[in-house]
Every structure is written in C-alpha cells, then in structure tokens.
Coordinates of C-alpha atoms in Angstrom, one line a residue:
Chain A
M27 CA -47.2 5.5 -10.6
S28 CA -47.4 1.8 -10.4
P29 CA -44.8 0.8 -7.8
S30 CA -44.2 -2.8 -8.8
V31 CA -43.4 -2.0 -12.4
G32 CA -41.3 1.0 -11.5
V33 CA -39.3 -0.9 -9.0
S34 CA -38.5 -3.9 -11.1
A35 CA -37.4 -1.7 -14.0
L36 CA -35.1 0.1 -11.7
D37 CA -33.7 -3.1 -10.3
E38 CA -32.8 -4.3 -13.8
T39 CA -30.9 -1.1 -14.5
V40 CA -29.1 -1.4 -11.2
S41 CA -27.9 -4.9 -11.7
K42 CA -26.8 -4.3 -15.3
N43 CA -24.8 -1.2 -14.8
A44 CA -24.6 0.2 -11.4
S45 CA -22.4 3.2 -12.1
E46 CA -25.0 4.5 -14.7
T47 CA -27.8 4.3 -12.2
Y48 CA -27.0 7.6 -10.7
L49 CA -26.6 9.3 -14.0
H50 CA -30.4 8.7 -14.5
H51 CA -31.1 10.0 -11.1
K52 CA -30.1 13.6 -11.4
E53 CA -33.3 14.7 -9.7
P54 CA -32.5 14.9 -6.0
H55 CA -35.7 13.3 -4.8
N56 CA -35.0 9.9 -6.3
H57 CA -32.6 8.8 -3.6
N58 CA -34.0 6.8 -0.7
H59 CA -34.1 9.5 1.9
R60 CA -34.1 8.9 5.7
R61 CA -34.6 11.3 8.5
R62 CA -31.4 12.8 9.7
V63 CA -30.3 11.7 13.2
S64 CA -28.4 13.9 15.6
I65 CA -25.1 12.1 16.0
A66 CA -23.9 14.3 18.9
S67 CA -26.7 12.9 21.0
L68 CA -26.1 9.3 20.2
K69 CA -24.8 7.2 23.1
A70 CA -23.7 3.6 22.8
P71 CA -25.3 1.3 25.3
D72 CA -23.3 0.2 28.3
S73 CA -19.8 -1.0 27.6
A74 CA -20.4 -0.9 23.9
S75 CA -18.5 1.4 21.5
L76 CA -19.7 3.5 18.6
F77 CA -16.8 2.3 16.5
A78 CA -15.4 -1.2 16.1
Q79 CA -11.9 -2.0 14.8
V80 CA -11.9 -3.7 11.5
K81 CA -9.5 -6.6 11.7
S82 CA -8.5 -8.4 8.6
R83 CA -7.7 -12.0 8.0
H84 CA -4.2 -10.8 7.1
E85 CA -3.4 -10.7 10.7
R86 CA -0.3 -12.8 11.0
T87 CA -1.1 -16.4 11.7
E88 CA 1.9 -18.0 10.0
L89 CA 5.5 -17.8 11.1
E90 CA 7.7 -15.5 8.9
L91 CA 11.4 -15.3 9.6
V92 CA 13.9 -12.6 9.4
D93 CA 17.7 -12.9 9.5
V94 CA 19.3 -11.2 12.5
W95 CA 22.8 -10.7 13.7
T96 CA 23.5 -12.2 17.2
T97 CA 26.6 -12.7 19.3
M98 CA 27.7 -14.1 22.7
I99 CA 28.5 -11.7 25.5
P100 CA 29.4 -12.1 29.2
A101 CA 26.3 -11.6 31.4
K102 CA 28.3 -9.4 33.8
I103 CA 28.6 -6.6 31.2
A104 CA 25.3 -7.1 29.4
T105 CA 23.7 -3.9 30.4
T106 CA 26.6 -1.8 29.4
V107 CA 27.0 -3.6 26.1
V108 CA 23.3 -3.2 25.2
S109 CA 23.2 0.5 26.0
Q110 CA 26.4 1.3 24.1
L111 CA 25.3 -0.8 21.2
K112 CA 21.9 0.9 21.0
Q113 CA 23.6 4.3 20.4
K114 CA 25.5 3.0 17.4
L115 CA 22.9 1.0 15.6
P116 CA 21.3 2.4 12.5
K117 CA 17.5 2.5 12.2
D118 CA 16.3 -1.0 11.7
P119 CA 13.9 -1.7 8.7
H120 CA 12.4 -4.5 10.8
T121 CA 10.6 -4.0 14.0
L122 CA 12.4 -6.2 16.5
M123 CA 10.5 -4.9 19.6
H124 CA 8.7 -8.2 20.0
L125 CA 12.0 -10.2 20.3
R126 CA 14.1 -10.8 23.4
R127 CA 17.3 -8.7 23.4
L128 CA 19.2 -11.2 25.6
V129 CA 18.8 -14.9 25.8
K130 CA 20.5 -17.3 28.3
D131 CA 22.6 -19.7 26.4
D132 CA 22.2 -23.5 27.0
L133 CA 25.9 -24.2 26.8
P134 CA 27.8 -23.8 30.0
P135 CA 30.5 -21.1 29.9
R136 CA 33.9 -22.4 29.0
D137 CA 36.1 -20.0 31.0
E138 CA 36.1 -17.5 33.9
S139 CA 33.9 -15.1 31.9
G140 CA 31.0 -16.5 34.0
V141 CA 27.5 -16.9 32.5
L142 CA 27.3 -16.2 28.8
L143 CA 24.3 -14.6 27.1
S144 CA 23.2 -14.4 23.5
L145 CA 22.6 -10.9 22.3
L146 CA 20.4 -9.8 19.5
I147 CA 22.2 -7.0 17.6
C148 CA 20.0 -6.0 14.7
S149 CA 18.5 -7.4 11.5
V150 CA 20.8 -8.4 8.7
D151 CA 18.9 -5.9 6.5
A152 CA 19.9 -3.1 8.8
V153 CA 23.6 -3.9 8.6
P154 CA 24.2 -6.3 5.6
S155 CA 28.0 -6.6 5.9
E156 CA 29.6 -8.8 8.5
D157 CA 32.6 -6.5 8.6
D158 CA 30.4 -3.6 9.6
V159 CA 28.9 -5.8 12.4
R160 CA 32.4 -6.6 13.6
A161 CA 33.3 -2.9 13.6
L162 CA 30.3 -2.3 15.9
L163 CA 31.3 -5.1 18.2
D164 CA 35.1 -4.6 18.4
P165 CA 35.0 -1.6 20.7
L166 CA 32.6 -3.4 23.0
S167 CA 34.8 -6.5 23.3
E168 CA 37.4 -4.3 25.0
L169 CA 35.0 -4.2 28.0
V170 CA 36.0 -7.8 28.7
T171 CA 38.8 -7.9 31.2
T172 CA 39.4 -11.6 31.7
P173 CA 42.8 -12.7 30.4
T174 CA 41.6 -15.7 28.3
P175 CA 38.1 -14.8 27.1
D176 CA 35.8 -17.4 25.4
E177 CA 36.5 -17.3 21.6
R178 CA 32.8 -17.2 20.9
L179 CA 32.5 -13.8 22.5
F180 CA 31.6 -10.9 20.2
V181 CA 31.6 -13.1 17.1
P182 CA 28.7 -12.2 14.8
T183 CA 26.4 -15.1 13.9
I184 CA 23.3 -15.0 11.7
K185 CA 20.2 -16.5 13.3
H186 CA 16.5 -16.7 12.2
A187 CA 14.0 -14.8 14.3
P188 CA 10.2 -14.5 13.9
A189 CA 9.6 -11.3 11.9
F190 CA 6.4 -10.4 13.8
A191 CA 4.8 -11.0 17.2
A192 CA 2.5 -14.0 17.3
P193 CA -1.3 -13.4 17.7
T194 CA -1.6 -15.8 20.7
K195 CA 0.6 -16.8 23.6
E196 CA 0.6 -20.5 22.5
Q197 CA 1.7 -19.5 19.0
S198 CA 4.3 -17.2 20.5
K199 CA 5.8 -20.3 22.3
E200 CA 5.6 -22.4 19.2
W201 CA 7.3 -19.8 17.0
S202 CA 10.1 -19.3 19.5
E203 CA 11.1 -22.9 19.2
G204 CA 14.2 -23.3 17.1
T205 CA 14.3 -19.5 16.4
W206 CA 15.2 -16.5 18.3
P207 CA 12.5 -16.2 21.1
I208 CA 9.6 -13.8 21.2
M209 CA 8.8 -11.8 24.3
W210 CA 5.0 -12.3 24.8
R211 CA 3.4 -8.9 25.5
G212 CA -0.1 -9.7 24.4
N213 CA -1.4 -8.9 20.9
P214 CA -1.7 -5.2 20.5
H215 CA -4.2 -5.8 17.6
L216 CA -6.5 -7.6 20.0
I217 CA -6.1 -5.2 22.9
V218 CA -6.8 -2.0 20.9
S219 CA -10.4 -2.6 20.1
E220 CA -11.9 0.6 21.5
L221 CA -11.2 4.2 20.5
P222 CA -10.3 6.6 23.3
Q223 CA -13.4 8.5 24.5
E224 CA -12.0 11.9 23.3
D225 CA -11.5 10.5 19.8
E226 CA -15.0 9.1 19.7
E227 CA -16.4 12.5 20.7
E228 CA -14.3 14.2 18.1
L229 CA -15.4 11.7 15.4
K230 CA -19.1 12.4 16.1
G231 CA -18.5 16.0 15.1
H232 CA -16.8 14.9 11.9
L233 CA -19.7 12.5 11.1
E234 CA -22.1 15.4 11.3
R235 CA -20.0 17.2 8.8
L236 CA -20.0 14.1 6.6
L237 CA -23.8 14.1 6.7
D238 CA -23.9 17.7 5.6
L239 CA -21.6 16.7 2.7
T240 CA -23.8 13.8 1.6
E241 CA -26.8 16.1 1.5
E242 CA -24.8 18.5 -0.6
A243 CA -23.8 15.7 -3.0
H244 CA -27.4 14.4 -3.2
N245 CA -28.7 17.9 -4.0
A246 CA -26.0 18.3 -6.7
G247 CA -27.0 15.0 -8.4
E248 CA -23.9 13.2 -7.2
I249 CA -23.6 9.9 -5.5
P250 CA -24.0 10.6 -1.7
I251 CA -20.5 9.6 -0.6
A252 CA -18.2 12.0 1.2
T253 CA -14.8 12.1 2.9
I254 CA -12.9 14.3 5.2
I255 CA -9.3 14.2 6.3
T256 CA -8.4 15.5 9.7
D257 CA -5.3 16.0 11.8
P258 CA -5.7 14.0 15.0
E259 CA -3.2 16.3 16.8
T260 CA -5.0 19.5 16.2
R261 CA -8.4 17.9 15.7
Q262 CA -8.9 20.2 12.7
V263 CA -10.3 19.3 9.3
V264 CA -7.5 19.4 6.7
A265 CA -9.7 18.7 3.6
S266 CA -13.1 17.5 2.6
S267 CA -14.7 16.3 -0.6
I268 CA -17.7 14.6 -2.1
D269 CA -18.0 12.0 -4.9
T270 CA -18.1 13.8 -8.2
R271 CA -18.1 11.0 -10.7
N272 CA -21.4 12.1 -12.2
S273 CA -20.6 15.7 -12.9
S274 CA -17.0 15.0 -13.9
R275 CA -17.9 12.0 -16.0
N276 CA -14.9 10.4 -14.6
P277 CA -15.8 7.1 -12.9
L278 CA -12.7 7.5 -10.7
S279 CA -13.6 10.8 -9.1
H280 CA -14.2 9.1 -5.7
S281 CA -14.3 11.3 -2.6
V282 CA -11.3 9.6 -1.1
M283 CA -9.1 10.3 -4.2
S284 CA -10.3 13.9 -4.4
C285 CA -9.7 14.5 -0.7
I286 CA -6.1 13.2 -0.9
A287 CA -5.5 15.3 -4.0
K288 CA -6.8 18.4 -2.1
V289 CA -4.3 17.8 0.7
A290 CA -1.5 17.6 -1.9
A291 CA -2.7 20.7 -3.7
A292 CA -2.8 22.7 -0.5
E293 CA 0.7 21.6 0.5
L294 CA 2.0 22.4 -3.0
A295 CA 0.4 25.9 -2.8
R296 CA 1.9 26.4 0.7
R297 CA 5.4 25.4 -0.5
N298 CA 5.2 27.6 -3.5
A299 CA 4.2 30.6 -1.3
V300 CA 7.0 29.9 1.0
A301 CA 9.4 29.5 -1.9
E302 CA 8.2 32.8 -3.3
M303 CA 8.7 34.6 0.0
S304 CA 12.0 33.3 0.9
N305 CA 13.2 32.9 -2.7
S306 CA 14.5 29.4 -1.9
Q307 CA 13.4 25.9 -2.7
E308 CA 12.1 23.9 0.2
D309 CA 13.2 20.3 0.4
A310 CA 10.4 18.2 -1.2
S311 CA 11.9 14.9 -0.2
N312 CA 9.2 14.1 2.4
Q313 CA 6.4 14.1 -0.2
A314 CA 5.9 10.4 0.2
Y315 CA 4.6 11.0 3.6
L316 CA 1.9 13.5 2.5
C317 CA -0.9 12.3 4.8
H318 CA 1.4 10.7 7.5
N319 CA -0.4 10.8 10.8
L320 CA -3.6 12.1 9.3
Q321 CA -7.0 10.5 9.7
L322 CA -9.5 9.8 6.9
I323 CA -13.2 9.6 7.7
T324 CA -15.6 8.6 5.0
T325 CA -19.2 7.5 4.6
H326 CA -18.6 4.1 2.9
E327 CA -16.0 1.4 3.0
P328 CA -13.5 2.5 0.3
C329 CA -12.8 0.4 -2.9
A330 CA -9.4 -1.1 -3.5
M331 CA -8.2 1.9 -5.5
C332 CA -9.0 4.3 -2.7
C333 CA -7.6 1.9 0.0
M334 CA -4.3 1.7 -1.9
A335 CA -4.3 5.5 -2.4
M336 CA -4.3 5.7 1.4
V337 CA -1.4 3.3 1.5
H338 CA 0.5 5.5 -1.0
S339 CA -0.1 8.7 1.0
R340 CA 0.5 7.1 4.5
I341 CA -2.9 7.7 6.1
S342 CA -2.7 6.5 9.7
R343 CA -6.3 5.8 10.5
L344 CA -9.4 5.2 8.5
V345 CA -12.9 5.5 9.9
Y346 CA -16.0 4.6 7.8
V347 CA -19.7 4.4 8.4
Q348 CA -21.0 1.7 6.1
N349 CA -19.6 -1.6 4.8
M350 CA -19.6 -2.2 1.0
P351 CA -19.7 -6.0 0.9
R352 CA -19.3 -6.2 -2.9
S353 CA -16.6 -3.6 -3.6
G354 CA -14.9 -2.7 -0.3
G355 CA -11.1 -3.2 0.2
I356 CA -11.0 -3.4 4.0
D357 CA -13.3 -5.8 5.7
R358 CA -12.4 -9.5 5.4
N359 CA -16.0 -10.2 4.2
S360 CA -16.0 -7.5 1.5
G361 CA -15.2 -8.5 -2.0
P362 CA -12.3 -11.0 -2.1
G363 CA -11.3 -9.9 1.4
Y364 CA -8.3 -7.8 0.5
G365 CA -7.8 -6.2 3.9
I366 CA -5.5 -3.7 2.2
H367 CA -5.1 -1.7 5.5
W368 CA -3.3 -4.7 7.0
N369 CA -1.7 -6.6 4.2
K370 CA 1.7 -7.8 5.2
H371 CA 3.0 -7.6 1.6
L372 CA 2.4 -3.8 1.3
N373 CA 4.8 -1.3 2.7
W374 CA 2.3 0.7 4.9
R375 CA -0.5 -0.3 7.3
F376 CA -3.2 1.8 8.9
E377 CA -5.9 1.2 11.5
A378 CA -9.5 0.9 10.3
W379 CA -12.6 1.5 12.3
G380 CA -16.2 0.9 11.3
W381 CA -19.4 2.5 12.6
N382 CA -20.9 0.1 15.1
F383 CA -24.3 1.5 15.8
E384 CA -27.7 2.2 14.2
D385 CA -27.9 3.6 10.6
I386 CA -27.0 7.2 10.4
L387 CA -26.6 7.7 6.6
M388 CA -29.6 9.4 4.9
Y389 CA -29.2 7.9 1.4
D390 CA -28.8 4.5 0.0
V391 CA -25.9 3.8 -2.3
D392 CA -26.1 0.9 -4.7
E393 CA -24.1 -2.1 -3.5
N394 CA -22.2 -2.3 -6.8
I395 CA -20.8 1.2 -6.5
N396 CA -17.1 1.4 -5.8
A397 CA -17.0 3.9 -2.9
Chain B
M1 CA 10.8 -9.1 -30.5
G2 CA 9.2 -6.7 -32.9
T3 CA 5.6 -7.4 -32.2
I4 CA 3.0 -4.7 -32.2
H5 CA 3.0 -4.9 -28.4
H6 CA 6.8 -4.1 -28.4
E7 CA 6.1 -1.2 -30.6
F8 CA 3.6 0.4 -28.2
M9 CA 5.7 -0.5 -25.3
S10 CA 8.7 1.4 -26.8
S11 CA 6.4 4.5 -26.7
A12 CA 5.6 3.8 -23.1
L13 CA 9.4 3.6 -22.4
R14 CA 9.9 6.9 -24.1
M15 CA 7.4 8.4 -21.5
A16 CA 9.3 6.6 -18.7
N17 CA 12.5 8.2 -19.9
L18 CA 10.8 11.6 -19.8
A19 CA 9.7 10.9 -16.2
F20 CA 13.4 10.0 -15.4
E21 CA 14.6 13.3 -16.9
S22 CA 11.9 15.1 -14.8
D23 CA 13.2 13.5 -11.5
E24 CA 10.1 11.3 -11.3
V25 CA 10.1 7.5 -10.7
P26 CA 10.5 6.4 -14.3
V27 CA 7.2 4.8 -15.2
G28 CA 5.5 5.6 -18.5
C29 CA 2.4 4.4 -20.3
V30 CA 0.3 4.8 -23.5
Y31 CA -3.3 3.9 -24.1
V32 CA -4.1 2.3 -27.4
H33 CA -7.5 2.4 -29.1
D34 CA -8.1 1.0 -32.7
G35 CA -4.4 0.6 -33.2
K36 CA -3.6 4.2 -32.3
I37 CA -2.2 5.8 -29.2
I38 CA -4.9 8.1 -27.8
A39 CA -3.1 9.2 -24.6
E40 CA 0.3 9.1 -22.9
G41 CA 1.2 9.3 -19.2
M42 CA 4.2 9.5 -16.9
N43 CA 4.6 9.5 -13.2
D44 CA 4.0 12.9 -11.6
T45 CA 4.1 12.2 -7.8
N46 CA 7.1 14.3 -6.9
R47 CA 6.1 17.4 -8.7
S48 CA 2.5 17.3 -7.5
L49 CA 3.5 16.1 -4.0
C50 CA 0.6 13.6 -4.5
G51 CA 1.4 9.9 -4.1
T52 CA -1.6 8.9 -6.3
R53 CA -0.4 10.8 -9.5
H54 CA 0.7 7.6 -11.3
A55 CA 1.3 7.5 -15.0
E56 CA -1.9 5.6 -15.6
F57 CA -4.0 8.3 -14.0
L58 CA -2.5 11.1 -16.1
G59 CA -3.4 9.1 -19.3
I60 CA -6.9 8.4 -18.1
E61 CA -7.6 12.1 -17.4
T62 CA -6.3 13.0 -20.9
I63 CA -8.7 10.5 -22.5
L64 CA -11.7 11.6 -20.5
Q65 CA -11.3 15.2 -21.6
T66 CA -12.4 14.2 -25.1
H67 CA -14.0 10.7 -24.7
P68 CA -16.8 9.1 -22.7
A69 CA -15.6 6.6 -20.1
S70 CA -17.0 3.8 -22.2
I71 CA -14.0 4.1 -24.6
F72 CA -11.9 2.1 -22.1
E73 CA -13.9 -1.0 -22.9
E74 CA -12.1 -1.1 -26.3
T75 CA -8.8 0.3 -25.1
D76 CA -5.5 -1.4 -24.1
L77 CA -2.9 0.0 -21.7
Y78 CA 0.9 -0.4 -22.2
V79 CA 2.8 0.5 -19.1
T80 CA 6.5 0.0 -18.3
V81 CA 5.8 -1.3 -14.8
E82 CA 3.0 -3.5 -13.5
P83 CA 0.1 -1.3 -12.3
C84 CA 0.0 -1.0 -8.5
V85 CA -3.1 -2.1 -6.6
M86 CA -4.6 1.4 -6.9
C87 CA -4.2 1.6 -10.6
A88 CA -5.1 -2.0 -11.2
S89 CA -8.4 -1.3 -9.4
A90 CA -8.9 2.0 -11.3
L91 CA -8.4 0.2 -14.6
R92 CA -10.9 -2.5 -13.6
Q93 CA -13.5 0.1 -12.7
L94 CA -13.0 1.6 -16.2
K95 CA -13.4 -1.8 -17.8
I96 CA -10.1 -1.6 -19.6
R97 CA -9.8 -4.3 -22.3
A98 CA -6.2 -5.5 -21.6
V99 CA -3.0 -4.4 -19.9
Y100 CA 0.5 -5.1 -21.2
F101 CA 3.4 -4.3 -18.9
G102 CA 7.2 -4.4 -18.8
C103 CA 8.4 -5.5 -15.4
A104 CA 6.6 -6.8 -12.3
N105 CA 6.1 -4.6 -9.2
D106 CA 6.9 -6.8 -6.2
R107 CA 6.1 -4.1 -3.7
F108 CA 2.7 -2.8 -4.9
G109 CA 1.7 -4.8 -8.0
G110 CA -2.0 -5.4 -8.4
C111 CA -2.0 -7.6 -11.5
G112 CA -0.5 -10.7 -10.0
S113 CA 2.6 -9.7 -7.9
V114 CA 1.0 -8.7 -4.6
L115 CA -2.8 -8.9 -5.4
R116 CA -4.7 -10.1 -8.4
I117 CA -7.1 -7.1 -8.7
N118 CA -7.4 -7.7 -12.5
S119 CA -8.7 -11.3 -12.3
D120 CA -10.3 -11.7 -8.8
E121 CA -14.0 -11.9 -8.4
G122 CA -15.3 -8.4 -8.5
V123 CA -18.1 -6.0 -9.5
E124 CA -16.7 -5.2 -13.0
R125 CA -15.4 -7.7 -15.6
P126 CA -11.9 -8.9 -15.1
Y127 CA -9.1 -8.0 -17.6
P128 CA -6.0 -9.9 -18.7
A129 CA -2.5 -8.5 -17.8
Y130 CA 0.5 -9.6 -19.8
P131 CA 4.0 -9.0 -18.4
G132 CA 7.5 -9.0 -20.0
F133 CA 7.5 -6.5 -22.9
Y134 CA 10.9 -4.7 -22.8
R135 CA 11.1 -5.9 -19.2
E136 CA 14.8 -5.4 -18.9
D137 CA 14.7 -1.8 -20.2
A138 CA 12.0 -1.0 -17.6
I139 CA 14.1 -2.5 -14.8
M140 CA 17.3 -0.8 -15.9
L141 CA 15.5 2.6 -15.9
L142 CA 14.3 2.0 -12.3
R143 CA 17.7 0.9 -11.2
R144 CA 19.4 3.9 -12.7
F145 CA 16.9 6.1 -11.0
Y146 CA 17.2 4.7 -7.6
L147 CA 21.0 4.6 -7.8
Q148 CA 21.0 8.3 -8.6
E149 CA 18.5 9.0 -5.8
N150 CA 20.8 7.2 -3.3
E151 CA 23.8 9.2 -4.4
K152 CA 21.8 12.3 -3.7
A153 CA 20.8 11.1 -0.2
P154 CA 22.5 12.8 2.7
V155 CA 23.8 9.5 4.0
P156 CA 24.4 7.2 1.0
K157 CA 23.9 3.5 1.5
A158 CA 26.6 0.9 1.6
K159 CA 28.8 0.6 -1.4
K160 CA 27.2 -2.6 -2.6
S161 CA 23.9 -0.9 -3.3
R162 CA 25.7 1.9 -5.2
E163 CA 26.6 -0.4 -8.1
L164 CA 24.4 -0.6 -11.1
K165 CA 23.3 -4.3 -11.3
T166 CA 22.8 -5.6 -14.8
D167 CA 21.6 -9.1 -14.1
F168 CA 18.0 -10.1 -14.1
S169 CA 16.1 -12.7 -12.2
P170 CA 13.8 -14.8 -14.4
L171 CA 10.3 -13.7 -15.0
D172 CA 7.7 -16.3 -13.8
L173 CA 5.4 -15.8 -16.7
G174 CA 3.0 -18.5 -15.4
K175 CA 2.3 -16.3 -12.3
Y176 CA 0.6 -13.7 -14.5
V177 CA -0.7 -15.5 -17.6
P178 CA -2.6 -18.7 -18.0
R179 CA -0.4 -21.4 -19.5
A180 CA -2.8 -21.9 -22.4
E181 CA -2.3 -18.2 -23.4
I182 CA 1.4 -17.9 -23.2
E183 CA 2.5 -19.3 -26.6
Q184 CA -0.4 -17.8 -28.4
L185 CA 0.1 -14.3 -27.0
Y186 CA 3.9 -14.0 -26.9
G187 CA 4.7 -16.0 -30.0
K188 CA 7.2 -18.9 -30.0
D189 CA 10.2 -16.6 -30.4
A190 CA 9.3 -14.4 -27.4
L191 CA 8.5 -17.4 -25.3
A192 CA 11.8 -19.0 -26.2
S193 CA 13.8 -15.9 -25.4
L194 CA 12.0 -15.6 -22.0
E195 CA 12.9 -19.1 -21.3
D196 CA 16.5 -18.6 -22.4
G197 CA 16.7 -15.8 -19.9
K198 CA 15.5 -18.2 -17.3
D199 CA 18.0 -20.8 -18.2
S200 CA 21.0 -18.5 -18.2
S201 CA 20.2 -17.0 -14.9
E202 CA 19.6 -20.4 -13.4
K203 CA 23.1 -21.5 -14.7
E204 CA 24.6 -18.5 -13.0
A205 CA 23.0 -19.3 -9.7

C-alpha cells in the first residue's frame, strides 16, 4: 500500500471524529504495536522514582477563611481545659489541624488569674449555636478557683481562621496576620512526592496486569485502555475492566466507569447473599463510601467524567500511565486544567500519581479520546 | 410559565418524585427528541450502591438500547438538578444538543456552578445549559428528602436544620446563560418572574 496516501486519509478521519476511528479498526493489527517491556525488571535511575505525584494548580494559593469559636482561659489550667474539651467536641467538618490550639494574648491579664491564653474551640459549622458552645464551656469554667476571675474567661467569641494550611512558610506568616495563626509544619503536598518503595513494587505487578488487559482489549477490537481497582491494605485486586465503548456502542463505557460499577455490583451481591443467609437487611447507609480507601490504577489519564466518578465513589489514590493532554481531568496541563482530584470546591480529594519513566504501553490511543 | 420547557420539566419532576418515593436523592430527568420524550431517568445510587448511577445515566442507557449514540446530537435533556461534573462531561461526550435544568448544584454542578464542563474548551462541541425551570419545586423536593434523611439519622442534627425552609435565594441567571440569550430563551414573563424573586428576597435580607 502507498503509505503517504493511507496515512493522510487516516489522519483526516482521526481529526474529524476520533471516537469513530476505532470503530473502523476492528482488525487487531491496525493499532500501532510496540514490544512489551517487562515492568518488574524496570529500575528507575538513582534517586528517581517510577511515579511522580500530579499536583494541580488548585493547590491553595489564596487565603480562605473559616469562622471558629474561641475563648480566653487562664494559662495555668490550659492543658486540663484542652484535654477535657477534646472529649466533648463533635467531629469537626473542617480540618483545624493546621491551626494553633492556644495563642498567647497581647493584652495583659487584668486579675490574679495570671497569664491568659486564647483557646481555639471548634469551627462554627461544628457547633452553630452559641448556647451550645456555652454549655461546653460552663463545666470547664468551674476549674477556675480565683475569687474574682476575669470576665472575658470562657466567653465564646467568633474569630476568622485560615481554612487551610498555606503552601509556603512565608504565606503561612502572611495568612496568620489578623486571623487565627497557623502552625507551620511544612506543606504535606510538597513533602509527599515519592511513593513508598513497597507501594512502587506492588504497582509494578498491577501494571503488568494492565498490559495484559490492554492486549485483551486490542484483540477484542476495543480501545486499549484498562483499569484495575485494588485494596492497598490487602494489596489484592478488587475489580478490573477494559474499555468497551466499541462493542457496547455506548461512548461512555470507559474502563474506569465499568470498574467502579463492578465494585458496586460485587458489594450488592455480597449484601444480598448476607441478607438471604441471615434473613435480615444489612444497613446500606455507607454506600456513599463505596471505594473509600481503594486505589484505582489505569493506563490513561481519565476524562472529567471518570475523575468525578472517582470523587463520587471516594477513591483514595489514582495511578495512571499516560497523560491525555486534550481530554484528561487531572493534570494542570490537560484540557482546561481541571485538576478534579484536588479541586477545593468538590467534597472529596484523592492523590494522583503519574508514570514517570519510559513508555510501557504497547498501543497508541488517539489524543482526542476521552479515557 | 407554561412554556414547552416547563411541560417537559414537569415530566422530569414526576421522575424526581418517583426517586423520592424510592428513597433515592430526588433527581429526575427526561430526554426529548423531535418534541417527544424518548427516555426517562431517576437517581439509583442507593439501591445499586453505586455513586455513579445518576438519573442522566439511566436515561442514556435506555436510549442506547434502541438508538445509535448519534441521536444525542438532536436531543435535549430536562433534569431537575444541574448535572454534576461527571454527568456534564458524559453529556458533552455524547454531543447533547442542550440541557435545561431546575436548580443549581452548588456542590457538584458541572454546568456553571462548580465547573463549566459544558462550555469550556474541549474535544467535543460545547452545549448550552439553561437553569431555572420549576427551580423551587426541585429545591423543595431535595429539602424534604434531606430533612427526612436527617430524622432517620441515629443522631439527628440541631433543631434549626430540622425545619423545612421555604425561602429561596435568588438565582443568578447570568452565571449560567449569556446575557444576550436570557430574554430570548426565557421569555419576558419568565425573566420578570425570576427578577421578582430576586427583588423580594433582597428585600427580606
């Protein structure tokens, strides 16, 4: 065949309607095919890692505030107050770990209580009513033994606090001015940039399995994209799937969507079996956390639909091999740069790691495909 | 009131009511092709244990059983709540013609509230998404649902959140629809009533 004519005709089809391209490519041999590499034997050069964390531009660079309840307490009894208070506080919807619990007040103490400290109680969202905060504080105020205590003691006051830790030490200082101060502990997002060695070894095995799956997909006339979901605790594969949009004629049959659906179907079957055996209905209220703590490993950077499906099912970690610069929903340079795994407006975040080494995938996937 | 869009949205609301009665988050939708409803959908996440079984997807699967995917290019979606980021992306990949929705989805909305999946630069063509059709009915259904959920919870929340709110914050139509299209698409009456709602709630505040 004449390569130049053939190639340009193909290119035109690709740019016009990418999702159709593979419909015309049912014969397995039309995919660009590379030799399979043995992943187990791959070793990153000195001090390099096989995986790199994908950070997004949604990393917090602007100060956001959250309302918090604070009060004044005598420094002398601070430790007791904090430990007793901690036992009574409800679970806070905001993470306040980055904030100082106690702050030395600028004003000199007005009576014999000695040095006064400001105490961070909880977010206003955790306990909305001032009466409820007073109810928490009242028993603690009895710890004060001075005859004429300062009238500011144990009075709840709302203050603004930075909602998140700052990315740099300088910003941390800046944000703390005029708000409740941050405790600088370094930026965990910057520190965690390498996977533990055991995880990397485990992932190599999963990648071998992914290559098997892409071969299977390719031979079946499907787009060679595959996904597996694993349980990091047991290191077992929970579900695996390939892209099936060609055979199903459903452009949304992406491997990530199918894999999540398989986890759900297996859990539903398990619950039905349990219910049948014990003749009782198991509580289904934790369904929202279907894939909580599970890890999803896939060949290509997932599209926005699949990324949000991971948010909805509470995936904890995503690992993918190849970036999809036109359609991906993770990398800051992909598509409009959604960074869905780390979008502050969404209610769930997960880690994302990208393959950081030589090509391992055997087949090319058109850049206009939504993986 | 009384436009063809309201008519289709009332069918979507019927599906949302069905979801409510099935203990699902009350979201419903219908797909319209050539002026006819070709599929319905309601939320199915609780029954299936699958957080991706949104109303939109159930309708899509019904359509694909009997039609090629190309039918979406001439199909409109009516859904009681703004499609989430996942559904907004799915609809774009299907090249849906237009989306009409009831209320915004401040937590997950992919058609203007959190992200603008429908209109951003992307592989497939963008699609318009128009909010506000029977918006208050869609909101009240959600409020009733979450109130009931909270009452079922082992530790009910504070009393304040156990009361059914009946006030509505104004809809910022301009956030979703280009100015030039508002009057043309919503009609003068609908636009006026939306703005009335805005005025009255601003007076209250």
